[in-house]
XYZ file of C-alpha atoms in Angstrom:
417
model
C 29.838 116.043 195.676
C 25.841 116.331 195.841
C 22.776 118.395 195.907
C 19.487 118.391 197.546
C 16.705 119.424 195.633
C 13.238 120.222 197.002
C 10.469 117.252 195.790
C 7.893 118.378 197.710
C 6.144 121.030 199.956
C 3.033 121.585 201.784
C 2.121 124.375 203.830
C 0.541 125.143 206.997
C -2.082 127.433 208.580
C -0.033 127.946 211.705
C 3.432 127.090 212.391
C 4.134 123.950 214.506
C 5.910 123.471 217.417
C 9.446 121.656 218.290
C 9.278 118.418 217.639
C 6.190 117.749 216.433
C 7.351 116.119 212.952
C 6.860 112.431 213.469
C 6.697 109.110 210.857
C 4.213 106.492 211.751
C 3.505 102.945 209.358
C 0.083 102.710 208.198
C -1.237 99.638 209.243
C -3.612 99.518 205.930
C -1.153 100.163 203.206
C 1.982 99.104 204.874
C 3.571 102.402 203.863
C 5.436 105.427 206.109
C 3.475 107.958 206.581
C 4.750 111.599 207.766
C 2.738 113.813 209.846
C 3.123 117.333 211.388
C 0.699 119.133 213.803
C 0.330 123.172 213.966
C 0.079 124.765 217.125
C -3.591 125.126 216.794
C -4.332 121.539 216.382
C -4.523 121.205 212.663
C -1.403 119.606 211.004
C -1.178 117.558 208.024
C -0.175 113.501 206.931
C 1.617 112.944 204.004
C 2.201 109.249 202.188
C 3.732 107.963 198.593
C 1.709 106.463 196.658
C 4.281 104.121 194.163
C 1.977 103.483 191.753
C 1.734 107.170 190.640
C 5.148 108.664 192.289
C 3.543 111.245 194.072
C 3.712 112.603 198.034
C -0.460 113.088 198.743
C -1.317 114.865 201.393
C -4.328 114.771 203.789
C -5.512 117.028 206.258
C -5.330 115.811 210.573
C -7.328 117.854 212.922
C -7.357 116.709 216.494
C -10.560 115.612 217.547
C -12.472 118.706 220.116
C -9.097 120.544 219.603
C -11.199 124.769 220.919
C -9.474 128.122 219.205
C -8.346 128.807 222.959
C -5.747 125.754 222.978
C -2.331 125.668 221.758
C -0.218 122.546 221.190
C 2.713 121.681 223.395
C 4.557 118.528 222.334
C 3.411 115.767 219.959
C 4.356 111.810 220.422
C 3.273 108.649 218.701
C 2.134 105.804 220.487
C 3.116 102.921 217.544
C 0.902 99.380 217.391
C 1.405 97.013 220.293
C -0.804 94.443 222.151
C -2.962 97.455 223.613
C -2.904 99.659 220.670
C -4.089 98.379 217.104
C -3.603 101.503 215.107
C -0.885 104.244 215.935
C -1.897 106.933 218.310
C -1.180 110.365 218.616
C -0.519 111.965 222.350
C -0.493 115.703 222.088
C 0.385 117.994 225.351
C -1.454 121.388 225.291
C -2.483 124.181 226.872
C -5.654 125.947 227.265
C -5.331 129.276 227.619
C -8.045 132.581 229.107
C -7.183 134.894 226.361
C -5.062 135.240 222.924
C -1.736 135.181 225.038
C 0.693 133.018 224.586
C 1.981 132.781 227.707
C 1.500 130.380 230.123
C 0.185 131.934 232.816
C -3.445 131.522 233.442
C -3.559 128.948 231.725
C -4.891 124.886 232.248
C -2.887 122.020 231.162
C -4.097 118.343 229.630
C -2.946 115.983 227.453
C -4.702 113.506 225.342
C -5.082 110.707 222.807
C -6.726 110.238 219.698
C -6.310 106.698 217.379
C -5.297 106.818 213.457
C -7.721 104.726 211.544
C -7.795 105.613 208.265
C -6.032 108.537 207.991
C -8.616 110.182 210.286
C -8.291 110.657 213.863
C -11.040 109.331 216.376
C -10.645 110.100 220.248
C -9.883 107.051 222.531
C -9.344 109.294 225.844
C -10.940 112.021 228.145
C -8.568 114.815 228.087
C -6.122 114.063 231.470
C -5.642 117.100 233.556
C -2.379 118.036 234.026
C -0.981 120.019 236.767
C 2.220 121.216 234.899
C 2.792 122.137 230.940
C 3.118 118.915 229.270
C 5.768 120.641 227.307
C 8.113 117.066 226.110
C 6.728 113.769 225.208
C 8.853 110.900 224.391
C 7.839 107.182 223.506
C 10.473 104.518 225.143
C 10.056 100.893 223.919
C 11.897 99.088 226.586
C 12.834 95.569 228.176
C 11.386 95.020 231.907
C 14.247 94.110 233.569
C 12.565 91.344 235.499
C 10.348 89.862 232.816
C 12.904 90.679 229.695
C 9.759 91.793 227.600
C 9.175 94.890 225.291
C 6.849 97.614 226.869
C 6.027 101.004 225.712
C 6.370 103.785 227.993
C 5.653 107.354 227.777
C 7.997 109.870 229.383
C 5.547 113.485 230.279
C 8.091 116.192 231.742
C 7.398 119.913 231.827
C 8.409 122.341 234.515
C 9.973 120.293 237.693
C 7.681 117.116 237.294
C 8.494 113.906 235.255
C 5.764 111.242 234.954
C 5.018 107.654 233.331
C 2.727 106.132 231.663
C 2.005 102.638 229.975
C -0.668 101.454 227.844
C -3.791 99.629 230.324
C -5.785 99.457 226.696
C -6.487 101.332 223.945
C -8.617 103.785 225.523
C -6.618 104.436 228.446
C -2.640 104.589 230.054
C -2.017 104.507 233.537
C 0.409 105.956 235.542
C 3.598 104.060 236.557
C 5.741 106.296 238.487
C 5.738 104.256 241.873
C 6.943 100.903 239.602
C 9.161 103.201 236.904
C 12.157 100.710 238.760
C 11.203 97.963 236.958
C 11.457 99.555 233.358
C 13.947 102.823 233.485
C 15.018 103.036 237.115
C 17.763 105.181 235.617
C 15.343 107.913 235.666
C 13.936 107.984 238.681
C 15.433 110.965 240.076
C 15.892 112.833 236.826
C 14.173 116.387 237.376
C 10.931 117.317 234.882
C 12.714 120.304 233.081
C 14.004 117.789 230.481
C 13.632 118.650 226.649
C 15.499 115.994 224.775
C 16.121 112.553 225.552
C 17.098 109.280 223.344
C 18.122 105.594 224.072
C 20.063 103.059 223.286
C 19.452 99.387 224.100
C 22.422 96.628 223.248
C 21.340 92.734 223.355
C 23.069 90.067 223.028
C 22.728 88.899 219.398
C 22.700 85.176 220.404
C 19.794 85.222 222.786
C 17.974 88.873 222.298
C 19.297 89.106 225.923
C 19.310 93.015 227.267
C 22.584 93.877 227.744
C 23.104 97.555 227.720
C 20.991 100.216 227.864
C 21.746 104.330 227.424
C 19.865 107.160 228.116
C 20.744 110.919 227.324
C 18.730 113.532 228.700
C 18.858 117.225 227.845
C 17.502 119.575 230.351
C 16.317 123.080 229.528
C 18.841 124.703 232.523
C 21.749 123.006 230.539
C 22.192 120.132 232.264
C 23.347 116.807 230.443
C 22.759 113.404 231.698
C 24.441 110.255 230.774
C 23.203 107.030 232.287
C 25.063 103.699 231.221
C 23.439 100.642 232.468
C 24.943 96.980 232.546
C 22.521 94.625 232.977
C 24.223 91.429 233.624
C 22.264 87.863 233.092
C 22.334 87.238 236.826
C 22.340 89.724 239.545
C 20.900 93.702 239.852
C 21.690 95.631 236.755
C 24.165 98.834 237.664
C 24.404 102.071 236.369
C 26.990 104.839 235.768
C 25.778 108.459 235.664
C 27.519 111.079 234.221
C 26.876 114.692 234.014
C 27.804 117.659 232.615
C 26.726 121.819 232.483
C 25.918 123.747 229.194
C 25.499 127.412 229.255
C 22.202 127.298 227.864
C 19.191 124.350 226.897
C 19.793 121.368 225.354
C 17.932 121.341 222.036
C 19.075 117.380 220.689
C 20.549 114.550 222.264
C 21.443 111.276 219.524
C 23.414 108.321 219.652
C 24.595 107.187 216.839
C 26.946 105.039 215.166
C 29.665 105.732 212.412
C 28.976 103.219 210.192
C 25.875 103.373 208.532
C 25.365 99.453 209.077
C 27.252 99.264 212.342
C 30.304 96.700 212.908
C 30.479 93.847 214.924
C 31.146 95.337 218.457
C 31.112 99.071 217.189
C 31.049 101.525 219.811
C 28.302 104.275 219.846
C 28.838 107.617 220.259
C 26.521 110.882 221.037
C 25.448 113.743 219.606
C 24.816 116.704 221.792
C 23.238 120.149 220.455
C 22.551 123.635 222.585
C 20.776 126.782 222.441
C 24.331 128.919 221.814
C 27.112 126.807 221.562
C 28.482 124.401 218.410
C 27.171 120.733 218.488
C 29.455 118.068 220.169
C 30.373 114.760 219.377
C 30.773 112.653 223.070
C 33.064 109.412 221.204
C 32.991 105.932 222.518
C 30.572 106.825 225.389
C 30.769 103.022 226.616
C 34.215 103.540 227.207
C 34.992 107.672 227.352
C 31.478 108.693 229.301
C 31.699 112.218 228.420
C 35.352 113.316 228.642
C 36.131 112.495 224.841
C 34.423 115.641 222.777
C 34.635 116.947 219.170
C 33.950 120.071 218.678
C 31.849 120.644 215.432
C 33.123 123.700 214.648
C 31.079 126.641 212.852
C 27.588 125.318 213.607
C 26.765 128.365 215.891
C 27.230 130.408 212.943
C 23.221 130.582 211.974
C 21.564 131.280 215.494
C 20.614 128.598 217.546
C 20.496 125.004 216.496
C 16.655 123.183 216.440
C 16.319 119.558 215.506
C 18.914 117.003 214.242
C 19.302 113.417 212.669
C 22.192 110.943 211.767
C 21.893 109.327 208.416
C 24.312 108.173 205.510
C 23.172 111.300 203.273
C 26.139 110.954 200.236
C 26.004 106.873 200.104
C 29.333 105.812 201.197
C 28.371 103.762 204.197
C 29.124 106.349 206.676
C 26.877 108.479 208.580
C 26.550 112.178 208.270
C 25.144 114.777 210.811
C 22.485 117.206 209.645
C 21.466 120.384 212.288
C 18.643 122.258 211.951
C 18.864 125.962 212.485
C 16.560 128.733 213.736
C 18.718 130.895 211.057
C 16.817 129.290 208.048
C 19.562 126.975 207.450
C 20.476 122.913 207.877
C 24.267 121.914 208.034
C 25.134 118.910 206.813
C 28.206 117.581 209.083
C 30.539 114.979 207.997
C 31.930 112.700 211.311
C 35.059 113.119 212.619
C 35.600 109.702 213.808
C 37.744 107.876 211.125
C 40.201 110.706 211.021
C 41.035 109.316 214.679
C 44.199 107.436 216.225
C 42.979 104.863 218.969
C 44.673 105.229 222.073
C 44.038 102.801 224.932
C 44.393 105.275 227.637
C 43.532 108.179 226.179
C 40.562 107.205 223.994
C 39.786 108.742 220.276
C 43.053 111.283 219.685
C 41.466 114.249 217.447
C 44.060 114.826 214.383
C 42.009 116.180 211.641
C 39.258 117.637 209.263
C 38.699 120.625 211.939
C 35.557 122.075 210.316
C 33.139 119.247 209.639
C 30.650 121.184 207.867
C 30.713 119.840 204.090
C 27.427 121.420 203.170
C 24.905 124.581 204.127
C 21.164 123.699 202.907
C 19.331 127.269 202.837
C 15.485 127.285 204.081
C 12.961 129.414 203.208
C 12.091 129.508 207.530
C 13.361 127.985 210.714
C 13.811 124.139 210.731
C 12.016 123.262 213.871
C 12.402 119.488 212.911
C 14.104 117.135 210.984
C 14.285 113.479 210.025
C 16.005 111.324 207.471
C 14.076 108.240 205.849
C 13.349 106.324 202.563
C 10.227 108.175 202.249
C 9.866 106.810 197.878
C 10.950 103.699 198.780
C 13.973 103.655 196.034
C 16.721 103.199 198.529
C 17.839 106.467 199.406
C 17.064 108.597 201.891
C 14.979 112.026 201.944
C 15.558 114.505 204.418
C 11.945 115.497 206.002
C 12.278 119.158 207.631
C 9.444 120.894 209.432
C 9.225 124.675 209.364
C 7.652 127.642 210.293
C 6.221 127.923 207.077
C 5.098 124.028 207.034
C 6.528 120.415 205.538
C 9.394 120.160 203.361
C 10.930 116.882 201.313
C 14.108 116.949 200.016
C 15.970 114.564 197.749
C 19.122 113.593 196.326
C 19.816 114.666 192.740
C 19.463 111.455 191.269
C 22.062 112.104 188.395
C 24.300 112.855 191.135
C 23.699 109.373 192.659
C 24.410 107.811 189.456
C 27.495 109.320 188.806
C 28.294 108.716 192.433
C 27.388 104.802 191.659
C 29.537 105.066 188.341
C 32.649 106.597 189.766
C 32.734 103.874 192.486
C 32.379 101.188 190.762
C 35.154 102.444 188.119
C 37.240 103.161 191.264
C 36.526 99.070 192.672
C 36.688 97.381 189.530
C 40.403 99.705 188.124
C 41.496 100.569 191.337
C 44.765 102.325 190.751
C 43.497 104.036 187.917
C 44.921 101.769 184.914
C 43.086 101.268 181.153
């Protein structure tokens, strides 16, 4: 079928945290850059340079980052009208001793601007009064003014806050006018630690027409907000909700086809602490009461991190799951092997273990992405460890007998000399 072969490596003093593996563009060279922060404030970047076909790798250390911090959650701030040069928003905590437990313990969170593959502060650290423990970037539509903003979700503990860019030195805090950009989430509690959106526009006139939020919450809770946000009148929202036995670890919509269809429905991706991931099908339509069960992915401890992406080339979009138990799974979809049913929705009927592939780690994945890192069309998988930054890659004889076969297969289709 295909392998995955290991192209590059590079490790790290001390192990990250959750979701602190992020891409960024650098605004000099134009390329994708990766980077990935340790827990004491020193990560590393890594870019391609084409010209010699190699990853390079830099050292980051965040600027005033003392031996008695530790790093909570990471987030990028990308290039808008306030920001000229990515930013990076870390959560941390400072703590009185070598524990690493919260208690007696401060909280802050800061910023610090990439220019040239260094990092210069832009902000006085913020006192917090809660552990800044999730960070998430939303690039949204104001519902009144139908322009893109960039606002950053804070949670830890009970409290959620927002904040939007004043300048580049600076964000201020929105929560009294959060209506105007998510007002889905103004009563969502502060113990969420996953979250992802979906916007819809109307392809005609860039028009917002739909707009989903998931949020994972670390008591189990799963929300589903569907909002319709018609050209005239107030935009309305469904909310859904639903009880896991344990956290939510990832939350991803997604669609089937790697280049989605005209009017292709999205689906969502939900992954917890002890049970097998689930697919929620046609959410638009189903909310949360059509589920896949993707059977055997409990089998190595608790799942991490996750990502959609079309890893064997045949249009369609695969699942991979990060594992605390040293392990990714690579999932194929169980959407096509579906009967449509206008009452019922999506009617299960086969391929009941979607697992098609079990990539061993040398340490827990505690993040994973999937991008055309080389620039040569296909996809690496990017996986963050305890043990530091990982690059895989497609075999690429594989691909070109995977190329070959097809194209024997289009151009001689029922097999005739």
């Amino acid at each position: 079928m295909f392998s995955l072969k290991e192209i590059f490596f590079q490790p790290l003093k001390c192990q990250p945290n959750i979701n602190t593996l992020h891409l960024y563009r650098n605004p000099t060279t134009g390329n994708q850059q990766i980077f990935l922060i340790g827990l004491d404030g020193a990560g590393v970047g890594v870019e391609y340079n084409q010209g010699t076909n190699e990853c390079k790798a830099y050292p980051i250390t965040l600027q005033d980052f003392q031996s008695d911090c530790r790093i909570l959650s990471v987030e990028i701030l990308p290039i808008s009208k306030h920001n000229t040069s990515p930013a990076i928003i870390y959560g941390y905590a400072k703590t009185t001793g070598p524990s690493n437990s919260d208690d007696c313990t401060s909280f802050y969170f800061d910023r610090v601007q990439i220019v040239d593959n260094n990092t210069k502060s832009s902000m006085q650290n913020r006192p917090m009064t809660y552990a800044p423990k999730f960070l998430k970037t939303i690039i949204t539509k104001n519902v009144t003014t139908n322009e893109n903003e960039v606002i950053l979700v804070v949670a830890g503990g009970d409290k959620l806050s927002f904040y939007s860019e004043k300048n580049e030195r600076s964000l201020q805090e929105i929560n009294r006018i959060i209506d105007f950009y998510l007002p889905e989430l103004k009563h969502t509690t502060g113990n969420v630690c996953a979250m992802d959106i979906l916007t819809i526009s109307d392809p005609q006139t860039n028009q917002l027409k739909q707009r989903l939020i998931a949020c994972g919450h670390s008591n189990g809770l799963l929300d589903l907000y569907i909002t319709e946000v018609p050209t005239d009148g107030s935009p309305k929202t469904v909310h859904k909700t639903l009880e896991y036995d344990s956290f939510i670890s990832t939350v991803k919509f997604f669609y089937h086809n790697q280049k989605p269809r005209e009017d292709e429905q999205p689906h969502l991706l939900v992954t917890s602490a002890l049970e097998q991931a689930v697919i929620y099908r046609d959410v638009i339509k189903n909310h949360l009461t059509d589920s896949v069960v993707l059977a055997g992915t409990d089998s190595q401890d608790c799942i991490t991190s996750s990502c959609i992406c079309d890893i064997d080339l045949d249009g369609k979009n695969e699942i991979i799951l990060g594992t605390f138990g040293k392990s990714c799974f690579i999932c194929r979809i169980p959407i096509d092997n579906c009967k449509s049913n206008a009452n019922d929705g999506l009617t299960f009927i086969g391929e009941t273990f979607p697992v098609c592939r079990v990539l061993s780690l040398s340490a827990s994945a505690y993040g994973i992405l999937a991008y055309d890192f080389t620039n040569d069309g296909i996809d690496e998988i990017i996986i963050a460890t305890t043990k530091g930054l990982h690059i895989y890659q497609l075999e690429l004889n594989d691909v070109v007998k995977l190329i070959e076969n097809r194209l024997e297969k289009k151009t001689n289709p029922n097999g005739n000399l």
